[in-house]
Amino acid sequence: MQFLYPFLRKLTPHPPSATPLLSLLEIISDVHKLRQIHSQMIVTGIINDPFAASQLLCSPALTEPNYINLIFSHISSPNLFTWNTMVKKSIESHSNSIESPLLLYRQMIKTRIRPNSHTFMYLIKALGSQLDLQEGEEIHCNVVKFGFQTSPFVSSALIGFYNACGLVDKGRQLFDEMPHPSLVLWTAIIQVYVCANCSKEALILFREMREVGLMPDAVALATVFTACAQLRDLEIARMLHGFISKSGIPIDNFVSSAVLSMYCDSGNLDYAYRFFCEMPVKNTVVWNTMIHQCTKHNNLELADQLFKKMQDKDAISWNTMIRGLSCEGRYGEALDLFHEMELSGEKPNKMTLLSTLSACASLGALDTGTWIHAYIEKNKLNSDRSLDPGLIDMYSKCGSIDRAIQVFEEVHTRDVFTWTSIICGLAMHGQGKQAMDQFSRMLKAGVKPDDVTMVAVLNACAHGRLLDQGWKYFHLMEKDYNLIPKIEHYGCMIDLLGRIGRVREAYELITVMPMEPNMVIWGTLLSACRVYNEVELGEVVAKRMLQLDPSDPWIPVMLSNIYAEASRWDGVMRVRKEMKEKGLKKSPGCSSIEVNGSVHEFLVGDDSHPQHSEIHSMLKKIEIILKFYY
């Protein structure tokens, strides 16, 4: 940093030149170097120049709230640019240490500085994240007061704010008050109706926009394509595509990606693929869009073909395929692709790691998951602690609950996702009481549970056979936490009742549920019927399940087992005969084990493993030893 001092001293006699100072601050990303420059600016008096001080505030290295306040306090007469910068920093910091954007705005007005459109854009953005309608209307009044209601960007931001607050009519009223809405405003109001799932209204507005002579740009077209995709109407999609082709609007890569998404969401992947193949030039975004749509619509084979043909893969390309494989239950292939990504030189990002941790959790690949954890720590990829829930979930599902607890205890600021992850982990390990203790700690910390948290809590009660606590938290959901029980919460209670033998009560709960029971609900009850030999009820449940899915072989297999345990051999023979006539076969059981970082999967009756003979030989030796000693 010594090389900067002569430069700064030369600026002392006169006001600093903005351009060199700005260029210096833009290249500095280290806060310690920034502090050195700040000290020299104080010594030389440059800090008293509002523009120079504002450039210091704008530095990307300046993120500490207290330090931001310190620099701001050194500015004797902040100008509009300085105030706007402070408002922007307040939004970015998400800290109570800096005054709120609206309070900063009020202080600025007291100094008789007139706001500009940037001021209102920042303020509306801040209020949009808080959804404070009263403060939003106050800013709206100030927009009118200072004459910025005709600014298309400020007005479109206000329309977006009202939309975020769920006030579509208010946004429409603001739009209708504009004498000659610009393309920006038309796009904003169309977006409002798209967000509200009012696709037909959005398309009507697009038609009206064309009638007044406005030609859509890429952003407007993408918005209209989204409305079309919501309708899932292929004919309208083709009409819009035809309109673009005839109107001469340049079809750039942004518009092309929107067209691909529109065709796929309208239910025709073939049209999208045909359009993709006809494109003369495709950038990485277009390739990624097509691969994503293939994985989204369950065509992994085509996605894999495109992925292998793609020349310039980026992290999004790899993430899309890894996530697609994981969502289809092909976890081993997802991990293989992750290792391939490493070898390619492409660095994984947080989305990669989240998808890979999920695959490790599903496969029980503890060694790979531990390696990923070490990779995260080494490369400091978890500074915001967003990967903690994934790590806790991975360790829990891989059988290492102690490591999951260790990760949890290392988190200083815990959000609802972190608490939910550890409660789920403890529940699946049968530690219901410990899970309840963590839930109590969560409530004391002031963290409000969500739907998933309550599923974890009720699941913990089921695993711990804690009936009273289960009913208590089930009834408190709506009363204390403003959460309406969903089918997953009813499923947990049915599981709890089934585990403690109150099978009839579980059946009664199903009959009074406010929603139709699904296969999971009935399957949970059928499993309980088998455990507690409820033959008659098991027959009723199996009959209901077969009405929902006659091709599921698990149902007759379970019913056959219920008959067998009750020595009802005639029932066993009848069920097996029906299965044979329908061609139903029980799906073979599958297990997996990780050895030296590689996951090996085994199916019942499968002899395809390359070490099949050695494995069976070892199993026979173990069997002999067990018989000898036990």
XYZ file of C-alpha atoms in Angstrom:
630
model
C 0.000 0.000 0.000
C 3.003 2.348 0.296
C 2.778 3.157 -3.426
C -0.579 4.875 -2.802
C 0.682 7.377 -0.220
C 2.566 9.721 -2.586
C -0.446 9.765 -4.861
C -2.772 10.709 -2.006
C -0.387 13.396 -0.692
C -0.305 15.041 -4.119
C -4.049 15.487 -3.849
C -3.827 17.375 -0.527
C -3.651 21.001 -1.740
C -6.655 20.676 -4.041
C -9.928 18.723 -4.117
C -9.211 15.128 -5.152
C -9.688 13.971 -8.697
C -12.666 11.638 -8.813
C -11.483 9.389 -11.612
C -8.180 8.098 -10.099
C -9.708 7.758 -6.648
C -12.683 5.848 -8.023
C -10.394 3.553 -10.008
C -8.330 2.846 -6.885
C -11.351 2.012 -4.764
C -12.866 -0.212 -7.448
C -9.822 -2.492 -7.575
C -9.555 -2.866 -3.802
C -11.475 -5.819 -2.403
C -9.660 -6.155 0.922
C -11.074 -4.216 3.856
C -7.636 -3.826 5.501
C -6.275 -2.016 2.437
C -9.423 0.076 2.408
C -8.772 1.091 6.025
C -5.259 2.246 5.078
C -6.647 4.433 2.293
C -9.305 5.778 4.675
C -6.621 6.730 7.212
C -4.623 8.610 4.571
C -7.772 10.382 3.386
C -8.357 11.622 6.951
C -4.724 12.747 7.320
C -4.702 14.568 3.992
C -8.182 16.034 4.413
C -9.566 14.388 1.281
C -12.301 12.788 3.377
C -13.969 16.223 3.636
C -14.765 16.159 -0.068
C -18.276 14.656 -0.343
C -17.629 12.992 -3.680
C -14.399 11.320 -2.534
C -16.075 10.129 0.677
C -18.979 8.770 -1.331
C -16.591 6.788 -3.504
C -15.134 5.318 -0.327
C -18.649 4.332 0.786
C -19.258 2.699 -2.614
C -16.264 0.387 -2.315
C -17.258 -3.318 -2.599
C -14.794 -4.039 0.221
C -16.889 -1.954 2.616
C -19.407 -4.373 4.153
C -19.032 -3.943 7.945
C -22.020 -1.910 9.227
C -20.110 -0.171 12.021
C -17.324 0.839 9.647
C -19.876 2.164 7.143
C -21.360 4.339 9.888
C -17.879 5.568 10.869
C -17.044 6.704 7.337
C -20.444 8.370 6.955
C -19.952 10.268 10.234
C -16.751 11.844 8.842
C -18.684 13.494 6.003
C -19.661 16.966 7.186
C -22.066 17.815 4.348
C -23.352 14.685 2.628
C -24.652 15.298 -0.871
C -27.404 13.411 -2.693
C -24.982 10.819 -4.020
C -23.715 10.166 -0.474
C -27.230 9.752 0.931
C -28.185 7.418 -1.925
C -25.066 5.376 -1.267
C -25.943 5.053 2.425
C -29.490 3.963 1.576
C -28.076 1.347 -0.790
C -25.571 0.119 1.833
C -28.373 -0.108 4.398
C -30.314 -2.392 2.042
C -27.284 -4.574 1.299
C -26.110 -4.966 4.917
C -29.398 -6.331 6.388
C -28.104 -5.040 9.722
C -29.733 -3.047 12.507
C -26.417 -1.260 13.036
C -27.177 1.008 10.067
C -30.250 3.210 10.079
C -33.143 1.854 8.040
C -33.433 3.122 4.431
C -36.625 5.052 5.195
C -35.107 6.707 8.290
C -32.042 7.723 6.260
C -34.384 9.185 3.638
C -36.227 11.234 6.279
C -32.917 12.545 7.622
C -31.903 13.505 4.093
C -35.152 15.420 3.520
C -34.527 17.394 6.745
C -31.226 18.613 5.243
C -33.261 20.051 2.329
C -31.645 17.769 -0.236
C -34.025 16.883 -3.027
C -34.247 13.129 -3.853
C -33.858 11.788 -7.384
C -35.228 8.714 -9.144
C -32.371 6.549 -7.792
C -33.376 7.460 -4.238
C -36.910 6.222 -4.763
C -35.755 3.114 -6.630
C -33.580 2.100 -3.650
C -36.349 2.864 -1.148
C -39.003 0.902 -3.035
C -36.617 -2.042 -3.337
C -36.055 -1.993 0.439
C -39.775 -1.791 1.202
C -40.488 -4.587 -1.271
C -38.399 -6.997 0.801
C -40.218 -5.958 4.007
C -43.719 -5.751 2.466
C -44.529 -2.737 4.671
C -47.613 -1.298 2.967
C -47.902 1.778 5.209
C -44.322 2.871 4.545
C -44.738 2.005 0.876
C -47.712 4.357 0.578
C -45.676 7.068 2.335
C -42.954 6.728 -0.294
C -45.616 6.713 -3.022
C -46.862 10.089 -1.717
C -43.303 11.442 -1.793
C -42.875 10.194 -5.351
C -45.899 12.280 -6.357
C -44.767 15.230 -4.212
C -41.381 15.459 -5.924
C -42.793 14.843 -9.397
C -41.383 11.408 -10.131
C -44.716 9.700 -10.792
C -44.070 10.102 -14.514
C -40.738 8.264 -14.302
C -41.346 4.869 -15.928
C -38.736 3.157 -13.757
C -40.012 4.568 -10.455
C -43.632 3.843 -11.396
C -42.787 0.283 -12.489
C -40.966 -0.250 -9.170
C -44.088 0.932 -7.315
C -46.252 -1.404 -9.381
C -43.882 -4.249 -8.461
C -44.092 -3.280 -4.782
C -47.896 -3.377 -4.757
C -47.761 -6.704 -6.550
C -45.428 -8.103 -3.854
C -47.954 -6.949 -1.255
C -50.697 -8.832 -3.107
C -52.448 -5.623 -4.225
C -52.806 -6.270 -7.948
C -55.681 -3.784 -8.258
C -53.577 -1.035 -6.657
C -50.819 -1.639 -9.182
C -53.337 -1.619 -12.027
C -54.803 1.673 -10.752
C -51.342 3.237 -10.797
C -50.797 1.975 -14.350
C -54.178 3.279 -15.549
C -53.374 6.747 -14.170
C -50.388 7.034 -16.523
C -51.426 9.035 -19.638
C -48.969 7.365 -22.025
C -47.397 4.268 -20.418
C -43.965 3.360 -21.742
C -42.830 -0.143 -22.642
C -41.260 -0.448 -19.198
C -44.631 0.164 -17.532
C -46.502 -2.177 -19.866
C -43.983 -4.893 -19.079
C -44.296 -4.211 -15.343
C -48.100 -4.504 -15.286
C -48.022 -7.646 -17.457
C -45.510 -9.107 -15.001
C -47.911 -8.328 -12.135
C -50.645 -10.452 -13.710
C -48.180 -13.220 -14.529
C -47.057 -13.331 -10.877
C -50.709 -13.478 -9.813
C -51.284 -16.427 -12.200
C -53.751 -14.322 -14.176
C -52.305 -15.431 -17.504
C -55.295 -14.527 -19.680
C -55.343 -10.964 -18.335
C -51.602 -10.711 -19.010
C -52.080 -11.761 -22.644
C -54.985 -9.307 -23.050
C -52.704 -6.520 -21.839
C -50.047 -7.615 -24.310
C -52.599 -7.368 -27.122
C -53.599 -3.861 -25.928
C -49.927 -2.873 -25.854
C -49.563 -3.909 -29.479
C -52.743 -2.017 -30.397
C -51.221 1.278 -29.176
C -48.237 0.650 -31.436
C -45.591 -0.497 -28.949
C -43.231 -3.270 -30.039
C -42.080 -5.600 -27.230
C -38.424 -5.955 -26.302
C -36.707 -9.113 -25.031
C -37.872 -8.574 -21.419
C -41.508 -8.004 -22.439
C -41.445 -11.086 -24.661
C -40.012 -13.263 -21.888
C -42.809 -12.068 -19.584
C -45.487 -12.883 -22.174
C -43.919 -16.304 -22.812
C -44.202 -17.041 -19.094
C -47.911 -16.186 -19.195
C -48.329 -18.513 -22.162
C -46.468 -21.306 -20.340
C -48.841 -20.921 -17.366
C -51.804 -21.539 -19.651
C -50.132 -24.710 -21.020
C -51.716 -23.979 -24.394
C -49.506 -25.168 -27.259
C -51.544 -23.329 -29.924
C -51.063 -19.960 -28.213
C -47.365 -20.756 -27.825
C -47.071 -21.403 -31.555
C -48.991 -18.200 -32.352
C -46.616 -16.130 -30.225
C -43.616 -17.773 -31.824
C -45.083 -17.014 -35.235
C -45.676 -13.381 -34.229
C -41.987 -12.973 -33.363
C -40.852 -14.522 -36.624
C -43.135 -12.310 -38.756
C -42.566 -9.070 -36.842
C -38.817 -9.117 -37.392
C -37.988 -8.847 -33.692
C -34.390 -10.077 -33.239
C -34.437 -13.484 -31.583
C -31.406 -13.294 -29.337
C -30.303 -15.969 -26.883
C -32.417 -14.454 -24.089
C -35.596 -14.651 -26.182
C -34.632 -18.113 -27.449
C -34.353 -19.421 -23.887
C -37.802 -18.008 -23.133
C -39.254 -19.721 -26.230
C -37.751 -23.054 -25.159
C -39.260 -22.736 -21.673
C -42.629 -21.731 -23.144
C -42.849 -24.780 -25.419
C -41.749 -27.179 -22.664
C -44.126 -25.768 -20.062
C -46.903 -25.886 -22.654
C -46.410 -29.646 -22.712
C -44.338 -30.209 -25.841
C -40.665 -30.961 -25.338
C -40.420 -32.082 -28.988
C -41.274 -28.593 -30.293
C -38.695 -27.088 -27.956
C -36.018 -29.529 -29.082
C -36.835 -28.887 -32.742
C -36.542 -25.130 -32.193
C -33.270 -25.692 -30.315
C -31.792 -27.719 -33.194
C -32.809 -25.042 -35.729
C -31.029 -22.266 -33.843
C -27.900 -21.234 -35.811
C -26.024 -19.961 -32.749
C -26.459 -21.215 -29.197
C -24.678 -19.790 -26.186
C -24.205 -21.475 -22.813
C -27.471 -20.043 -21.447
C -29.506 -21.632 -24.257
C -27.778 -25.005 -23.806
C -28.410 -24.869 -20.055
C -32.062 -23.951 -20.598
C -32.628 -26.919 -22.921
C -30.872 -29.345 -20.552
C -32.847 -27.985 -17.593
C -36.148 -28.412 -19.431
C -35.216 -32.006 -20.316
C -34.503 -32.859 -16.663
C -37.614 -30.974 -15.539
C -39.807 -33.023 -17.893
C -38.217 -36.390 -17.017
C -36.178 -36.909 -20.170
C -32.769 -37.542 -18.652
C -31.591 -39.482 -21.678
C -31.948 -36.441 -23.972
C -30.475 -34.210 -21.255
C -27.454 -36.495 -21.029
C -26.988 -36.478 -24.815
C -27.078 -32.668 -24.920
C -24.774 -32.398 -21.920
C -22.165 -34.605 -23.572
C -22.374 -32.611 -26.830
C -22.057 -29.264 -25.038
C -18.640 -27.684 -25.561
C -18.518 -24.830 -23.039
C -19.993 -26.253 -19.859
C -20.204 -23.996 -16.807
C -21.137 -24.703 -13.188
C -24.854 -24.343 -14.018
C -24.567 -27.066 -16.683
C -23.031 -29.522 -14.212
C -25.456 -28.530 -11.454
C -28.468 -29.085 -13.713
C -27.414 -32.631 -14.572
C -26.382 -33.536 -11.007
C -29.676 -32.249 -9.635
C -31.654 -33.949 -12.411
C -30.060 -37.323 -11.650
C -30.651 -36.867 -7.907
C -34.316 -35.987 -8.422
C -34.763 -39.207 -10.421
C -33.188 -41.261 -7.630
C -30.011 -41.957 -9.629
C -27.774 -40.867 -6.777
C -24.770 -43.003 -7.735
C -24.675 -41.431 -11.189
C -25.010 -37.990 -9.599
C -21.913 -38.617 -7.469
C -20.015 -40.007 -10.460
C -20.846 -36.835 -12.381
C -19.646 -34.723 -9.440
C -16.272 -36.482 -9.517
C -16.172 -35.956 -13.285
C -16.825 -32.259 -12.707
C -13.792 -32.089 -10.413
C -11.573 -33.699 -13.040
C -12.830 -31.240 -15.679
C -11.441 -28.316 -13.695
C -14.849 -26.682 -13.168
C -15.099 -25.536 -9.552
C -18.290 -26.584 -7.747
C -20.389 -23.841 -6.204
C -22.929 -23.965 -3.385
C -25.686 -25.369 -5.579
C -23.365 -28.178 -6.694
C -22.479 -29.007 -3.122
C -26.105 -28.951 -1.933
C -27.162 -31.375 -4.678
C -24.165 -33.624 -4.035
C -24.716 -33.635 -0.272
C -28.331 -34.649 -0.925
C -27.120 -37.546 -3.111
C -24.660 -38.623 -0.398
C -27.466 -38.547 2.166
C -29.739 -40.704 0.011
C -26.970 -43.248 -0.688
C -25.425 -43.251 2.764
C -22.091 -42.243 1.208
C -20.463 -40.997 4.407
C -16.868 -40.951 3.093
C -17.796 -38.819 0.090
C -19.948 -36.546 2.246
C -17.104 -36.092 4.728
C -14.726 -35.265 1.866
C -17.202 -32.640 0.587
C -17.408 -31.167 4.089
C -13.610 -30.877 4.202
C -13.632 -29.312 0.703
C -16.189 -26.739 1.868
C -14.100 -25.814 4.908
C -10.831 -25.676 2.962
C -12.254 -23.363 0.286
C -14.334 -21.301 2.761
C -17.553 -21.877 0.823
C -19.842 -21.734 3.853
C -19.234 -18.219 5.130
C -22.974 -17.482 5.181
C -23.693 -20.898 6.813
C -26.231 -21.764 4.083
C -24.702 -25.249 3.662
C -25.118 -26.199 7.333
C -28.625 -27.715 6.951
C -27.370 -29.870 4.053
C -24.355 -31.054 6.077
C -26.513 -31.871 9.115
C -28.975 -33.765 6.918
C -26.164 -35.690 5.202
C -24.497 -36.787 8.439
C -27.856 -37.747 9.954
C -28.928 -39.896 7.016
C -25.469 -41.475 6.752
C -25.786 -42.694 10.358
C -23.385 -40.216 11.959
C -25.719 -38.276 14.232
C -22.806 -37.224 16.469
C -21.163 -35.424 13.547
C -24.517 -33.823 12.695
C -24.814 -32.494 16.253
C -21.214 -31.256 16.073
C -21.942 -29.248 12.902
C -25.115 -27.885 14.492
C -23.354 -26.740 17.664
C -20.728 -24.903 15.600
C -23.437 -22.704 14.035
C -23.724 -19.466 16.002
C -26.705 -17.904 14.209
C -29.288 -20.609 13.547
C -32.213 -20.117 11.224
C -35.334 -22.257 10.870
C -33.631 -24.533 8.306
C -30.740 -25.342 10.640
C -33.051 -26.110 13.575
C -35.325 -28.215 11.374
C -32.382 -30.254 10.060
C -31.140 -31.287 13.509
C -34.676 -32.058 14.742
C -35.205 -34.294 11.666
C -31.850 -35.975 12.228
C -32.521 -36.769 15.869
C -36.003 -38.025 14.996
C -34.775 -40.501 12.364
C -32.262 -41.852 14.911
C -35.061 -42.547 17.377
C -33.976 -39.778 19.751
C -37.414 -38.269 20.163
C -36.751 -36.664 23.557
C -33.557 -34.966 22.326
C -35.449 -33.709 19.275
C -38.100 -32.198 21.533
C -35.372 -30.542 23.611
C -33.957 -28.931 20.478
C -37.413 -27.736 19.477
C -37.812 -26.093 22.891
C -34.431 -24.392 22.427
C -35.553 -23.192 19.016
C -38.707 -21.585 20.432
C -36.725 -19.940 23.242
C -34.338 -18.514 20.632
C -37.315 -16.781 19.034
C -37.224 -18.776 15.789
C -40.708 -19.443 14.429
C -41.303 -22.984 13.108
C -42.573 -23.564 9.594
C -44.480 -26.471 8.021
C -41.357 -28.585 7.586
C -40.278 -27.988 11.188
C -43.617 -29.251 12.442
C -43.330 -32.358 10.257
C -39.949 -32.982 11.917
C -41.407 -32.415 15.397
C -44.385 -34.723 14.848
C -42.087 -37.302 13.249
C -39.888 -37.141 16.350
C -42.970 -37.747 18.505
C -43.841 -40.758 16.332
C -40.349 -42.273 16.607
C -40.307 -41.597 20.341
C -43.900 -42.851 20.799
C -44.730 -39.530 22.509
C -48.497 -39.472 21.977
C -49.403 -36.631 24.356
C -46.715 -34.342 22.992
C -47.679 -35.269 19.451
C -51.298 -34.224 19.949
C -50.167 -31.108 21.830
C -47.993 -29.793 19.007
C -50.484 -30.883 16.351
C -53.187 -28.741 17.970
C -50.773 -25.840 18.638
C -49.874 -25.562 14.961
C -52.853 -23.428 14.036
C -53.352 -21.824 17.431
C -49.800 -20.644 18.228
C -47.827 -20.861 14.975
C -50.524 -19.897 12.449
C -49.895 -23.083 10.458
C -52.776 -25.101 9.031
C -51.987 -28.846 9.273
C -51.308 -30.387 5.879
C -51.487 -34.000 4.759
C -47.870 -34.549 5.876
C -48.748 -33.549 9.449
C -51.768 -35.860 9.477
C -49.494 -38.594 8.142
C -47.140 -38.147 11.110
C -50.026 -38.436 13.566
C -51.327 -41.564 11.821
C -47.820 -43.010 11.996
C -47.644 -42.173 15.711
C -50.994 -43.814 16.445
C -50.019 -46.850 14.370
C -46.681 -47.274 16.160
C -48.323 -47.455 19.598
C -51.027 -49.869 18.454
C -53.951 -47.470 18.233
C -54.693 -48.573 14.699
C -58.447 -47.993 14.889
C -57.893 -44.414 16.096
C -55.529 -43.881 13.176
C -58.251 -45.062 10.789
C -60.777 -42.723 12.414
C -58.353 -39.801 11.996
C -58.077 -40.592 8.282
C -61.870 -40.499 7.929
C -62.068 -36.964 9.410
C -59.100 -35.479 7.535
C -60.036 -32.298 5.593
C -58.204 -33.626 2.519
C -58.336 -36.904 0.598
C -55.834 -39.470 1.938
C -53.097 -40.458 -0.484
C -51.135 -43.690 -0.924
C -48.600 -42.706 1.748
C -51.323 -42.236 4.363
C -53.016 -45.546 3.555
C -49.640 -47.305 3.304
C -48.666 -46.123 6.782
C -51.893 -47.538 8.196
C -51.500 -50.823 6.284
C -48.018 -51.286 7.779
C -49.483 -50.759 11.252
C -52.213 -53.323 10.486
C -49.524 -55.889 9.722
C -47.592 -55.168 12.936
C -50.691 -55.457 15.143
C -52.516 -58.226 13.202
C -55.512 -56.081 12.260
C -56.669 -58.389 9.459
C -60.149 -56.978 8.829
C -58.971 -53.372 8.836
C -55.993 -54.370 6.685
C -58.405 -55.741 4.072
C -60.341 -52.455 4.056
C -57.177 -50.396 3.708
C -55.733 -52.623 0.960
C -58.993 -52.353 -0.976
C -58.859 -48.532 -0.811
C -55.234 -48.520 -1.925
C -55.914 -50.801 -4.880
C -58.610 -48.374 -6.011
C -55.968 -45.638 -6.093
C -53.230 -47.705 -7.743
C -54.172 -51.211 -8.960
C -50.677 -51.773 -10.410
C -48.700 -51.345 -7.177
C -47.365 -54.810 -6.180
C -46.530 -53.658 -2.636
C -50.216 -53.630 -1.635
C -51.032 -57.318 -2.296
C -47.623 -58.340 -0.882
C -48.425 -56.556 2.391
C -51.936 -58.040 2.468
C -50.477 -61.506 1.864
C -48.079 -61.004 4.782
C -50.965 -59.944 7.041
C -52.853 -63.116 6.109
C -49.740 -65.245 6.675
C -49.092 -63.876 10.167
C -52.732 -64.578 11.052
C -52.413 -68.110 9.569
C -55.023 -67.243 6.946
C -53.439 -69.415 4.238
C -56.480 -69.334 1.991
C -56.114 -65.567 1.850
C -52.408 -65.892 1.077
C -53.098 -68.254 -1.836
C -55.890 -66.065 -3.190
C -53.761 -62.907 -3.139
C -50.770 -64.627 -4.765
C -53.014 -66.066 -7.465
C -54.422 -62.610 -8.203
C -50.897 -61.196 -8.409
C -49.882 -63.863 -10.875
C -52.951 -63.259 -13.041
C -52.259 -59.505 -13.126
C -48.545 -59.988 -13.743
C -47.581 -58.139 -10.567
C -44.150 -58.811 -9.139
C -42.601 -57.500 -5.981
C -39.834 -54.980 -6.666
C -36.480 -56.435 -5.585
C -34.967 -54.956 -2.443
C -31.945 -52.731 -2.905
C -29.096 -51.843 -0.568
C -25.893 -49.856 -0.994
C -22.573 -49.571 0.793
C -19.674 -47.162 0.379
C -16.156 -48.616 0.281
C -13.112 -46.397 -0.302
C -15.245 -43.594 -1.715
C -17.132 -45.826 -4.189
C -20.800 -46.708 -3.697
C -21.770 -50.329 -4.450
C -25.465 -51.163 -4.977
C -26.984 -54.644 -4.624
C -30.387 -55.984 -5.635
C -32.029 -59.157 -4.364
C -30.936 -62.026 -6.623
C -28.483 -59.791 -8.472
C -25.163 -61.405 -9.467
C -23.864 -58.648 -11.751
C -21.327 -57.233 -9.300
C -17.752 -57.926 -10.526
C -16.789 -59.281 -7.083
C -19.946 -61.368 -6.740
C -18.087 -64.657 -6.043
C -15.737 -63.163 -3.450
C -18.626 -61.460 -1.636
C -20.661 -64.672 -1.393
C -17.573 -66.614 -0.262
C -16.981 -64.110 2.535
C -20.648 -64.204 3.562
C -20.482 -68.003 3.892
C -17.392 -67.719 6.088
C -19.124 -65.142 8.302
C -22.194 -67.407 8.539
C -20.017 -70.366 9.658
C -18.261 -68.226 12.292
C -21.587 -66.913 13.630
C -23.006 -70.451 13.899
C -19.871 -71.635 15.696
C -19.903 -68.886 18.326
C -23.638 -68.334 18.695
